[in-house]
Amino acid sequence: MDGNKKPDTNRKSETAGSKTRARRDFHRKQRSTSIFFLLCSLFTAFSLILVLVFGLTQRYLVKESYKQEASYAVADKGEKISDALKQGPPPMFGENNYSGYLRFLSASFEVQAVVLDDSGHIIFPREPSVDESSPEWEKHYNLSAKLDLLKANLSGDEDGVVLYEGDGEYVYGERFMLYGDTPVYLHVGNSLELMETTLSRMGARILTTALFVMILSFAVSFALSGWLVGPITEMTKKAQALASGDFNVDFQGKEFGRELVELADALNFARDELSKTDRMQKELIANVSHDFKTPLTMIKAYASMIVEISGNNPEKRNKHAGVIIEEADRLASLVSDVLDLSKIRSDIEQLQAERLDMSAYLDEILSRFSYLKEMQGYKFVVERDEGLFTIVDKTKIGQALYNLIGNAVNYTGEDKTVCVRLKRQSEEIFRFEVRDTGAGIKKEELGEIWDRYYRSSSAHKRPVSGTGLGLSIVKTILEKHGFAFGVESEEGKGSTFYVDFPLVKTLDSDTESGV
Ligand code: ADP
């Protein structure tokens, strides 16, 4: 029953997890607007604003220049009409036919010219058919309001000339004496009606143009954003395929501009790296499961032997128990390598830099190998300068050097000799070196041995317990420190791994130089 319950719980939490993810994706999609929509709306809005601003400015300028022209024209025409009236109507109009003459002048100058008496009644041109008490007359011929405005603008002189803006028109006004002693007022109006009509037509045209531009710019931006967003959508689909494990996708951005080409290159690079890691992970699982299986089989076999055969024979029992301990150690180191690498590579662990006497620290590291000297006859030849100080993360550098020395022990030749050197190179650098007398490393493998899970094919022939993670741990640690490191190897003669450390002054030498 218990066995049934467990998977149920797992399934539940999985469903809850995927629901949360789906909800998060949904909210993210809700929040973010598509580039396609943004481009279309921004481009359309921009061109619309451009047309409106341009159109309205034009309209304003046209209105201003029209008004100026209208005021000049009415002044000029007003003066000419006034001169003509003062000279009196020519004989062809009949004697004193001011009305006919003024109608003629109004028509020829395309203005509305009237002569008013002091109370605002039209003197010329009279319309004899209109009854003065009718509303028609009131509406068209009682110009007392206009006269009031004219008078208000005239100066106090007997005769006066004025130009002002009246009710929807520009007005030329003049007071003069008709028939010698009757003051009359000439009112010449140049209506702005034409301008209003022109402007309202212009406004309508601006709106039509804006509508047209809006449709056009929407169509253009639709095509443009489709052209831009298309490859991005394409890449997204491919990236999704990549995420689900398809390493054959090929990102292309050739004809779509530099940025997209760079993006495609970056994604192709990521694909290659992912596929490499994926391949190596698979290899690791194969390696690790093989490496786990061998010691486990041995442990089981020897434990059974103790139970069945050697339990009562102390000598044999100790020998068999020794094998079990050795195999358990192999397992432990395998597990700790895998854990170390994952810890170092995830950036959770920061470097804890400290000033360190590397000469002394090397002794400490070498002391961890002393059991090999004593129990298995390994020889360690150590050459070392004293007082070499540097700044490092002690534990991590200790681990890197331990791995390098450990490899030299594992891969050294029959003479079981490992040489370790720590030598000052210059004022700024000292070098750590570990040399073995083993089979060496093939030239074509020199670059690859630092990769995770890499194990040389020949390494498996030896009874060496390795995971292919040791050098990757070394590389990660040294790269994090920014130190130079490498390997020189000659097949059949052995390999030398080295690390260059920055040399820092000791407190003593500081004091010495200060004295
Ligand atoms: P392993 O656990 O297999 O030793 P490493 O990452 O430490 O893994 O090393 C990777 C590979 O590099 C080894 O499998 C081996 O082929 C090669 N190698 C490392 N050190 C030496 C050495 N001193 N001499 C020869 N080959 C070496």
Coordinates of C-alpha atoms and ligand atoms in Angstrom, one line a residue:
M1 CA 0.0 0.0 0.0
D2 CA 2.8 2.3 0.9
G3 CA 4.3 1.5 -2.5
N4 CA 1.2 2.8 -4.1
K5 CA 1.0 5.9 -2.1
K6 CA 4.4 7.3 -2.9
P7 CA 4.1 7.7 -6.7
D8 CA 0.7 9.3 -6.2
T9 CA 2.2 12.0 -4.0
N10 CA 4.9 12.5 -6.6
R11 CA 2.4 12.8 -9.4
K12 CA 0.4 15.4 -7.4
S13 CA 3.4 17.6 -6.7
E14 CA 4.4 17.3 -10.3
T15 CA 1.0 18.4 -11.5
A16 CA 1.0 21.2 -9.0
G17 CA 4.5 22.2 -10.3
S18 CA 3.5 22.2 -13.9
K19 CA 0.3 24.2 -13.1
T20 CA 2.4 26.8 -11.4
R21 CA 4.7 26.9 -14.3
A22 CA 1.8 27.2 -16.7
R23 CA 0.3 30.0 -14.6
R24 CA 3.7 31.8 -14.6
D25 CA 4.0 31.5 -18.3
F26 CA 0.5 32.7 -18.8
H27 CA 1.1 35.8 -16.7
R28 CA 4.4 36.5 -18.4
K29 CA 2.7 36.4 -21.8
Q30 CA 0.0 38.6 -20.4
R31 CA 2.5 41.2 -19.2
S32 CA 4.7 41.3 -22.3
T33 CA 3.5 42.8 -25.5
S34 CA 4.7 41.4 -28.8
I35 CA 7.3 43.2 -30.8
F36 CA 5.0 42.9 -33.8
F37 CA 2.2 44.8 -32.0
L38 CA 4.6 47.4 -30.6
L39 CA 6.2 48.1 -33.9
C40 CA 2.8 48.4 -35.7
S41 CA 1.3 50.7 -33.2
L42 CA 4.3 52.9 -32.6
F43 CA 5.1 53.3 -36.3
T44 CA 1.4 54.1 -37.1
A45 CA 1.1 56.5 -34.2
F46 CA 4.4 58.2 -35.1
S47 CA 3.4 58.8 -38.7
L48 CA -0.1 60.0 -37.6
I49 CA 1.4 62.5 -35.2
L50 CA 3.8 63.6 -37.9
V51 CA 1.0 64.3 -40.4
L52 CA -1.2 66.0 -37.9
V53 CA 1.6 68.3 -36.7
F54 CA 2.7 69.1 -40.2
G55 CA -0.9 69.7 -41.4
L56 CA -2.0 71.9 -38.5
T57 CA 1.2 74.0 -38.7
Q58 CA 0.5 74.5 -42.4
R59 CA -3.0 75.4 -41.7
Y60 CA -2.0 78.0 -39.1
L61 CA 0.6 79.5 -41.4
V62 CA -1.8 79.7 -44.3
K63 CA -4.4 81.4 -42.1
E64 CA -1.9 84.0 -40.8
S65 CA -0.6 84.9 -44.3
Y66 CA -4.1 85.1 -45.7
K67 CA -5.1 87.5 -42.9
Q68 CA -2.1 89.7 -43.7
E69 CA -2.9 89.7 -47.4
A70 CA -6.6 90.5 -46.7
S71 CA -5.7 93.5 -44.5
Y72 CA -3.3 95.0 -47.1
A73 CA -5.8 94.4 -49.9
V74 CA -8.8 96.1 -48.0
A75 CA -6.6 99.1 -47.2
D76 CA -5.6 99.6 -50.7
K77 CA -9.1 99.0 -52.2
G78 CA -10.7 101.2 -49.4
E79 CA -8.4 104.1 -50.3
K80 CA -9.2 103.8 -54.0
I81 CA -13.0 103.7 -53.4
S82 CA -12.7 106.7 -51.1
D83 CA -10.8 108.7 -53.7
A84 CA -13.3 107.8 -56.4
L85 CA -16.3 108.8 -54.2
K86 CA -14.7 112.1 -53.3
Q87 CA -14.4 112.9 -57.0
G88 CA -18.1 112.0 -57.5
P89 CA -19.7 109.6 -60.0
P90 CA -18.6 110.0 -63.6
P91 CA -21.3 111.2 -66.0
M92 CA -21.9 107.7 -67.4
F93 CA -23.6 106.8 -64.0
G94 CA -25.9 109.8 -64.1
E95 CA -25.6 112.9 -61.9
N96 CA -25.2 112.2 -58.2
N97 CA -25.8 108.4 -58.7
Y98 CA -23.6 107.5 -55.8
S99 CA -25.5 104.3 -55.3
G100 CA -24.9 102.9 -58.8
Y101 CA -21.3 104.1 -58.7
L102 CA -20.6 102.5 -55.3
R103 CA -22.2 99.2 -56.4
F104 CA -19.9 99.3 -59.5
L105 CA -16.9 100.0 -57.3
S106 CA -17.8 97.2 -54.9
A107 CA -18.2 94.7 -57.7
S108 CA -14.9 95.8 -59.4
F109 CA -12.9 95.6 -56.2
E110 CA -14.7 92.5 -54.9
V111 CA -15.5 94.1 -51.5
Q112 CA -18.6 95.2 -49.7
A113 CA -18.5 99.1 -49.6
V114 CA -21.3 101.2 -48.1
V115 CA -21.7 104.8 -47.0
L116 CA -23.5 105.3 -43.7
D117 CA -25.0 108.3 -42.1
D118 CA -24.2 109.3 -38.5
S119 CA -26.9 106.9 -37.1
G120 CA -25.7 103.9 -39.0
H121 CA -28.2 103.9 -41.9
I122 CA -27.0 103.1 -45.3
I123 CA -27.0 106.1 -47.6
F124 CA -25.4 104.4 -50.6
P125 CA -26.1 102.1 -52.2
R126 CA -29.8 102.2 -51.4
E127 CA -32.2 99.4 -52.1
P128 CA -35.4 101.3 -52.9
S129 CA -37.6 98.2 -52.8
V130 CA -36.9 97.4 -49.2
D131 CA -39.1 98.8 -46.5
E132 CA -37.1 100.3 -43.7
S133 CA -39.4 98.8 -41.0
S134 CA -39.1 95.2 -42.3
P135 CA -36.9 92.7 -40.5
E136 CA -35.1 92.2 -43.8
W137 CA -34.0 95.8 -43.7
E138 CA -33.0 95.5 -40.1
K139 CA -30.9 92.4 -40.9
H140 CA -29.1 93.7 -44.0
Y141 CA -29.2 97.5 -43.9
N142 CA -29.1 98.6 -40.3
L143 CA -25.4 98.8 -39.8
S144 CA -25.4 100.9 -36.6
A145 CA -23.5 98.2 -34.8
K146 CA -20.8 98.3 -37.5
L147 CA -20.8 102.1 -37.4
D148 CA -20.3 102.0 -33.6
L149 CA -17.2 99.8 -34.0
L150 CA -15.9 102.0 -36.8
K151 CA -16.4 105.1 -34.6
A152 CA -14.7 103.4 -31.7
N153 CA -11.7 102.8 -33.8
L154 CA -11.6 106.2 -35.4
S155 CA -9.5 108.9 -33.8
G156 CA -11.1 112.1 -32.6
D157 CA -10.2 114.1 -35.7
E158 CA -12.7 115.4 -38.0
D159 CA -11.6 113.2 -40.9
G160 CA -10.1 109.8 -40.1
V161 CA -9.0 106.6 -41.7
V162 CA -8.9 103.3 -39.9
L163 CA -8.1 99.6 -40.6
Y164 CA -9.3 97.1 -38.1
E165 CA -10.6 93.5 -37.8
G166 CA -14.3 93.4 -37.5
D167 CA -16.9 90.7 -37.2
G168 CA -15.4 88.1 -39.6
E169 CA -13.9 90.7 -41.9
Y170 CA -11.2 93.3 -42.3
V171 CA -12.6 96.8 -42.5
Y172 CA -11.3 100.0 -44.1
G173 CA -13.3 102.9 -42.5
E174 CA -13.2 106.6 -43.2
R175 CA -15.1 109.6 -42.2
F176 CA -15.5 112.5 -44.6
M177 CA -17.9 115.3 -45.6
L178 CA -20.4 114.7 -48.4
Y179 CA -22.1 117.6 -50.2
G180 CA -19.8 119.9 -48.2
D181 CA -21.2 119.7 -44.7
T182 CA -22.8 116.2 -44.0
P183 CA -20.4 113.8 -42.2
V184 CA -20.7 110.3 -43.7
Y185 CA -18.8 107.1 -43.1
L186 CA -17.3 104.9 -45.7
H187 CA -17.3 101.2 -44.5
V188 CA -15.4 98.8 -46.8
G189 CA -15.4 95.2 -45.6
N190 CA -13.2 92.4 -47.0
S191 CA -14.9 89.3 -45.7
L192 CA -12.8 86.4 -44.3
E193 CA -15.4 84.0 -45.4
L194 CA -13.3 82.7 -48.3
M195 CA -10.4 82.1 -45.9
E196 CA -12.7 80.2 -43.5
T197 CA -13.9 78.0 -46.4
T198 CA -10.3 77.4 -47.6
L199 CA -9.2 76.5 -44.1
S200 CA -12.1 74.2 -43.4
R201 CA -11.4 72.5 -46.7
M202 CA -7.8 72.2 -45.8
G203 CA -8.7 70.7 -42.4
A204 CA -10.8 68.1 -44.1
R205 CA -7.9 67.3 -46.5
I206 CA -5.5 67.0 -43.5
L207 CA -7.8 64.5 -41.9
T208 CA -8.2 62.5 -45.1
T209 CA -4.4 62.5 -45.5
A210 CA -4.0 61.4 -41.9
L211 CA -6.4 58.6 -42.4
F212 CA -4.6 57.5 -45.6
V213 CA -1.2 57.8 -43.9
M214 CA -2.5 55.8 -41.0
I215 CA -3.6 52.9 -43.2
L216 CA -0.4 53.1 -45.3
S217 CA 1.9 53.2 -42.3
F218 CA 0.0 50.4 -40.7
A219 CA 0.4 48.3 -43.8
V220 CA 4.1 49.2 -44.1
S221 CA 4.8 48.5 -40.4
F222 CA 2.8 45.3 -40.6
A223 CA 5.0 44.1 -43.4
L224 CA 8.2 45.5 -41.8
S225 CA 7.5 44.0 -38.4
G226 CA 6.6 40.7 -40.0
W227 CA 9.9 40.8 -41.8
L228 CA 11.8 41.6 -38.6
V229 CA 9.8 39.4 -36.2
G230 CA 9.6 36.4 -38.5
P231 CA 13.2 35.2 -38.0
I232 CA 12.9 35.8 -34.2
T233 CA 9.8 33.6 -34.1
E234 CA 11.6 31.0 -36.2
M235 CA 14.6 31.1 -33.8
T236 CA 12.3 30.8 -30.8
K237 CA 10.7 27.6 -32.3
K238 CA 14.2 26.2 -32.9
A239 CA 15.3 27.2 -29.4
Q240 CA 12.3 25.3 -28.0
A241 CA 13.2 22.3 -30.1
L242 CA 16.8 22.6 -28.7
A243 CA 15.4 22.9 -25.1
S244 CA 13.5 19.6 -25.7
G245 CA 16.7 17.9 -26.7
D246 CA 17.0 18.3 -30.5
F247 CA 20.6 19.1 -31.1
N248 CA 20.3 19.1 -34.9
V249 CA 18.6 22.5 -35.1
D250 CA 20.5 25.1 -37.1
F251 CA 20.0 28.8 -36.2
Q252 CA 20.2 31.1 -39.2
G253 CA 20.2 34.9 -39.3
K254 CA 22.1 35.5 -42.5
E255 CA 20.0 38.0 -44.5
F256 CA 18.4 39.6 -41.4
G257 CA 21.0 42.1 -40.2
R258 CA 24.1 41.9 -38.0
E259 CA 22.3 41.6 -34.6
L260 CA 20.3 38.6 -35.7
V261 CA 23.4 37.0 -37.3
E262 CA 25.1 37.4 -33.9
L263 CA 22.1 36.0 -32.1
A264 CA 22.1 33.0 -34.4
D265 CA 25.8 32.5 -33.9
A266 CA 25.4 32.6 -30.1
L267 CA 22.6 30.1 -30.2
N268 CA 24.5 27.8 -32.5
F269 CA 27.4 28.0 -30.0
A270 CA 25.1 27.3 -27.1
R271 CA 23.7 24.3 -29.1
D272 CA 27.2 22.9 -29.7
E273 CA 28.1 23.3 -26.0
L274 CA 24.8 21.8 -24.9
S275 CA 25.2 18.8 -27.2
K276 CA 28.8 18.4 -26.0
T277 CA 27.7 18.5 -22.4
D278 CA 24.8 16.1 -23.1
R279 CA 27.2 13.7 -24.8
M280 CA 29.6 13.9 -21.9
Q281 CA 26.8 13.5 -19.3
K282 CA 25.8 10.3 -21.1
E283 CA 29.4 9.1 -21.1
L284 CA 29.7 10.0 -17.4
I285 CA 26.6 8.0 -16.5
A286 CA 28.1 5.1 -18.4
N287 CA 31.6 5.6 -16.8
V288 CA 30.3 6.3 -13.3
S289 CA 27.8 3.4 -13.3
H290 CA 30.6 1.1 -14.5
D291 CA 32.9 2.5 -11.9
F292 CA 30.3 2.2 -9.2
K293 CA 29.4 -1.3 -10.2
T294 CA 33.0 -2.7 -10.1
P295 CA 33.8 -1.9 -6.5
L296 CA 30.3 -2.8 -5.4
T297 CA 30.6 -6.2 -7.0
M298 CA 34.0 -6.6 -5.4
I299 CA 32.7 -5.5 -2.0
K300 CA 29.8 -8.0 -2.3
A301 CA 32.1 -10.8 -3.4
Y302 CA 34.7 -10.3 -0.7
A303 CA 32.0 -9.9 2.0
S304 CA 30.5 -13.2 0.9
M305 CA 33.9 -14.8 1.0
I306 CA 34.4 -13.6 4.6
V307 CA 31.0 -15.1 5.5
E308 CA 31.4 -18.4 3.7
I309 CA 35.2 -19.1 3.7
S310 CA 37.5 -16.9 5.6
G311 CA 35.4 -16.0 8.6
N312 CA 37.4 -18.3 10.9
N313 CA 40.8 -17.7 9.3
P314 CA 42.1 -14.3 10.6
E315 CA 44.8 -14.0 8.0
K316 CA 42.5 -14.5 5.0
R317 CA 39.7 -12.6 6.6
N318 CA 42.0 -9.5 7.1
K319 CA 43.1 -9.7 3.5
H320 CA 39.5 -9.9 2.3
A321 CA 38.4 -7.1 4.6
G322 CA 41.4 -5.0 3.2
V323 CA 40.0 -5.4 -0.3
I324 CA 36.6 -4.3 0.9
I325 CA 38.1 -1.2 2.5
E326 CA 40.0 -0.4 -0.6
E327 CA 37.0 -0.7 -2.9
A328 CA 34.9 1.4 -0.5
D329 CA 37.6 4.1 -0.7
R330 CA 37.3 4.1 -4.5
L331 CA 33.6 4.5 -4.2
A332 CA 34.0 7.4 -1.7
S333 CA 36.5 9.2 -3.9
L334 CA 34.2 8.8 -6.9
V335 CA 31.3 10.3 -5.1
S336 CA 33.4 13.1 -3.7
D337 CA 34.8 14.0 -7.1
V338 CA 31.3 14.2 -8.6
L339 CA 30.2 16.4 -5.7
D340 CA 33.3 18.6 -5.8
L341 CA 32.8 19.4 -9.4
S342 CA 29.2 20.3 -9.2
K343 CA 29.9 22.5 -6.2
I344 CA 32.8 24.3 -7.9
R345 CA 31.0 24.8 -11.1
S346 CA 27.8 26.1 -9.6
D347 CA 28.9 29.6 -8.6
I348 CA 27.5 29.2 -5.1
E349 CA 31.0 28.9 -3.7
Q350 CA 33.0 32.1 -3.9
L351 CA 36.8 32.2 -3.5
Q352 CA 38.0 32.8 0.0
A353 CA 41.3 34.5 -0.8
E354 CA 44.1 34.5 1.8
R355 CA 47.9 35.0 1.9
L356 CA 49.5 31.6 2.0
D357 CA 53.0 30.2 2.4
M358 CA 52.9 27.8 -0.5
S359 CA 56.3 26.2 0.4
A360 CA 54.9 25.1 3.8
Y361 CA 51.5 24.2 2.4
L362 CA 53.1 21.9 -0.2
D363 CA 54.4 19.8 2.7
E364 CA 51.0 19.5 4.1
I365 CA 49.6 18.3 0.8
L366 CA 52.4 15.8 0.3
S367 CA 51.9 14.4 3.8
R368 CA 48.5 13.2 2.6
F369 CA 50.4 10.8 0.2
S370 CA 52.8 9.5 2.9
Y371 CA 50.9 6.2 3.2
L372 CA 51.8 5.5 -0.4
K373 CA 55.4 6.0 0.4
E374 CA 55.2 3.7 3.4
M375 CA 52.8 1.1 2.2
Q376 CA 53.4 0.9 -1.6
G377 CA 56.9 2.1 -2.1
Y378 CA 56.2 5.3 -4.1
K379 CA 59.1 7.8 -4.2
F380 CA 58.5 11.5 -4.0
V381 CA 61.4 13.7 -5.2
V382 CA 60.7 17.2 -3.8
E383 CA 62.7 20.3 -4.9
R384 CA 61.4 23.5 -3.4
D385 CA 62.3 27.2 -2.7
E386 CA 61.4 28.4 0.8
G387 CA 59.1 31.3 1.6
L388 CA 57.0 31.5 -1.6
F389 CA 53.9 33.4 -0.7
T390 CA 50.8 33.9 -2.8
I391 CA 47.2 34.8 -2.4
V392 CA 44.7 32.0 -3.1
D393 CA 41.7 30.1 -1.8
K394 CA 43.7 27.6 0.3
T395 CA 41.2 24.7 0.3
K396 CA 40.5 24.9 -3.4
I397 CA 44.2 25.3 -4.5
G398 CA 45.0 22.4 -2.1
Q399 CA 42.4 20.3 -3.9
A400 CA 43.8 21.2 -7.4
L401 CA 47.4 20.4 -6.4
Y402 CA 46.3 17.2 -4.7
N403 CA 44.5 16.1 -7.9
L404 CA 47.6 16.8 -10.0
I405 CA 49.9 14.9 -7.6
G406 CA 47.3 12.1 -7.3
N407 CA 47.2 11.8 -11.2
A408 CA 51.0 11.7 -11.3
V409 CA 50.9 8.8 -8.7
N410 CA 48.2 7.0 -10.7
Y411 CA 49.9 7.3 -14.0
T412 CA 53.6 7.2 -13.2
G413 CA 55.8 4.4 -14.5
E414 CA 57.2 1.2 -13.0
D415 CA 59.7 3.1 -10.9
K416 CA 56.9 4.6 -8.9
T417 CA 58.6 8.0 -8.9
V418 CA 56.9 11.4 -8.8
C419 CA 58.9 14.7 -8.9
V420 CA 57.4 17.8 -7.3
R421 CA 59.0 21.2 -7.7
L422 CA 58.2 24.6 -6.4
K423 CA 60.5 27.2 -7.9
R424 CA 60.7 31.0 -8.1
Q425 CA 60.6 32.0 -11.8
S426 CA 60.8 35.7 -11.6
E427 CA 60.1 38.6 -9.2
E428 CA 56.4 38.1 -9.8
I429 CA 55.9 34.4 -10.4
F430 CA 56.7 31.0 -9.0
R431 CA 55.9 27.7 -10.6
F432 CA 54.5 24.5 -9.2
E433 CA 55.4 21.4 -11.2
V434 CA 54.6 17.7 -10.9
R435 CA 56.3 15.2 -13.1
D436 CA 55.8 11.5 -13.5
T437 CA 57.6 8.8 -15.5
G438 CA 54.6 7.2 -17.0
A439 CA 53.3 6.5 -20.5
G440 CA 52.6 10.2 -21.2
I441 CA 49.7 11.6 -23.0
K442 CA 49.1 11.4 -26.8
K443 CA 49.5 14.8 -28.5
E444 CA 45.9 14.8 -29.8
E445 CA 44.6 14.2 -26.3
L446 CA 46.5 17.0 -24.6
G447 CA 43.8 19.5 -25.2
E448 CA 40.9 17.2 -24.2
I449 CA 42.1 15.8 -20.9
W450 CA 40.8 19.0 -19.1
D451 CA 37.3 18.4 -20.3
R452 CA 34.7 17.0 -17.9
Y453 CA 34.3 13.2 -17.9
Y454 CA 37.2 12.8 -20.4
R455 CA 39.2 9.7 -19.8
S456 CA 41.9 8.5 -22.2
S457 CA 41.1 5.2 -23.7
S458 CA 44.5 3.9 -22.5
A459 CA 43.7 4.9 -18.9
H460 CA 41.1 2.1 -18.6
K461 CA 43.8 -0.5 -19.1
R462 CA 45.4 0.5 -15.8
P463 CA 43.9 -0.4 -12.5
V464 CA 43.3 3.3 -11.9
S465 CA 40.2 4.4 -10.2
G466 CA 39.2 7.6 -12.0
T467 CA 36.1 9.5 -13.0
G468 CA 37.6 11.8 -15.6
L469 CA 36.6 14.7 -13.4
G470 CA 39.9 15.4 -11.6
L471 CA 41.5 17.6 -14.2
S472 CA 38.2 19.4 -14.9
I473 CA 38.1 20.3 -11.2
V474 CA 41.7 21.5 -11.4
K475 CA 40.9 23.6 -14.5
T476 CA 37.8 25.2 -13.0
I477 CA 39.7 26.1 -9.8
L478 CA 42.7 27.6 -11.6
E479 CA 40.5 29.5 -14.1
K480 CA 38.5 31.0 -11.2
H481 CA 41.8 32.2 -9.8
G482 CA 43.0 33.4 -13.2
F483 CA 46.3 31.5 -13.0
A484 CA 48.3 30.1 -16.0
F485 CA 48.6 26.3 -16.1
G486 CA 49.2 23.5 -18.5
V487 CA 50.8 20.2 -19.3
E488 CA 53.9 19.1 -21.3
S489 CA 54.1 15.4 -22.1
E490 CA 56.2 13.0 -24.1
E491 CA 54.8 9.6 -25.0
G492 CA 56.7 6.8 -23.2
K493 CA 58.6 9.3 -21.0
G494 CA 56.0 10.9 -18.8
S495 CA 54.1 14.1 -18.2
T496 CA 54.7 17.4 -16.4
F497 CA 51.7 19.4 -15.2
Y498 CA 52.4 23.0 -14.0
V499 CA 50.7 26.0 -12.4
D500 CA 52.1 29.5 -12.2
F501 CA 51.3 31.4 -9.0
P502 CA 51.7 35.1 -8.5
L503 CA 54.4 35.8 -6.0
V504 CA 53.5 38.2 -3.2
K505 CA 55.8 39.8 -0.7
T506 CA 55.9 38.3 2.8
L507 CA 55.4 40.6 5.8
D508 CA 59.1 40.0 6.7
S509 CA 60.4 41.1 3.3
D510 CA 58.2 44.1 3.5
T511 CA 59.8 45.0 6.8
E512 CA 63.3 44.3 5.4
S513 CA 62.8 46.5 2.4
G514 CA 61.4 49.2 4.6
V515 CA 64.5 49.1 6.8
Ligands
ADP1 P1 40.9 10.5 -14.1 O1 40.1 10.4 -12.9 O2 40.5 9.5 -15.1 O3 42.3 10.5 -13.7 P2 41.4 13.2 -14.7 O4 40.4 14.3 -15.1 O5 42.2 13.4 -13.6 O6 40.5 11.9 -14.6 O7 42.3 12.9 -16.0 C1 41.7 12.8 -17.3 C2 42.6 11.9 -18.1 O8 43.8 12.6 -18.4 C3 42.9 10.6 -17.5 O9 41.9 9.7 -17.7 C4 44.2 10.3 -18.2 O10 44.0 9.7 -19.4 C5 44.8 11.6 -18.5 N1 45.9 12.0 -17.5 C6 45.7 12.8 -16.4 N2 46.9 12.9 -15.7 C7 47.8 12.1 -16.4 C8 49.2 11.8 -16.2 N3 49.9 12.3 -15.2 N4 49.8 11.0 -17.1 C9 49.1 10.5 -18.1 N5 47.8 10.7 -18.3 C10 47.1 11.5 -17.5

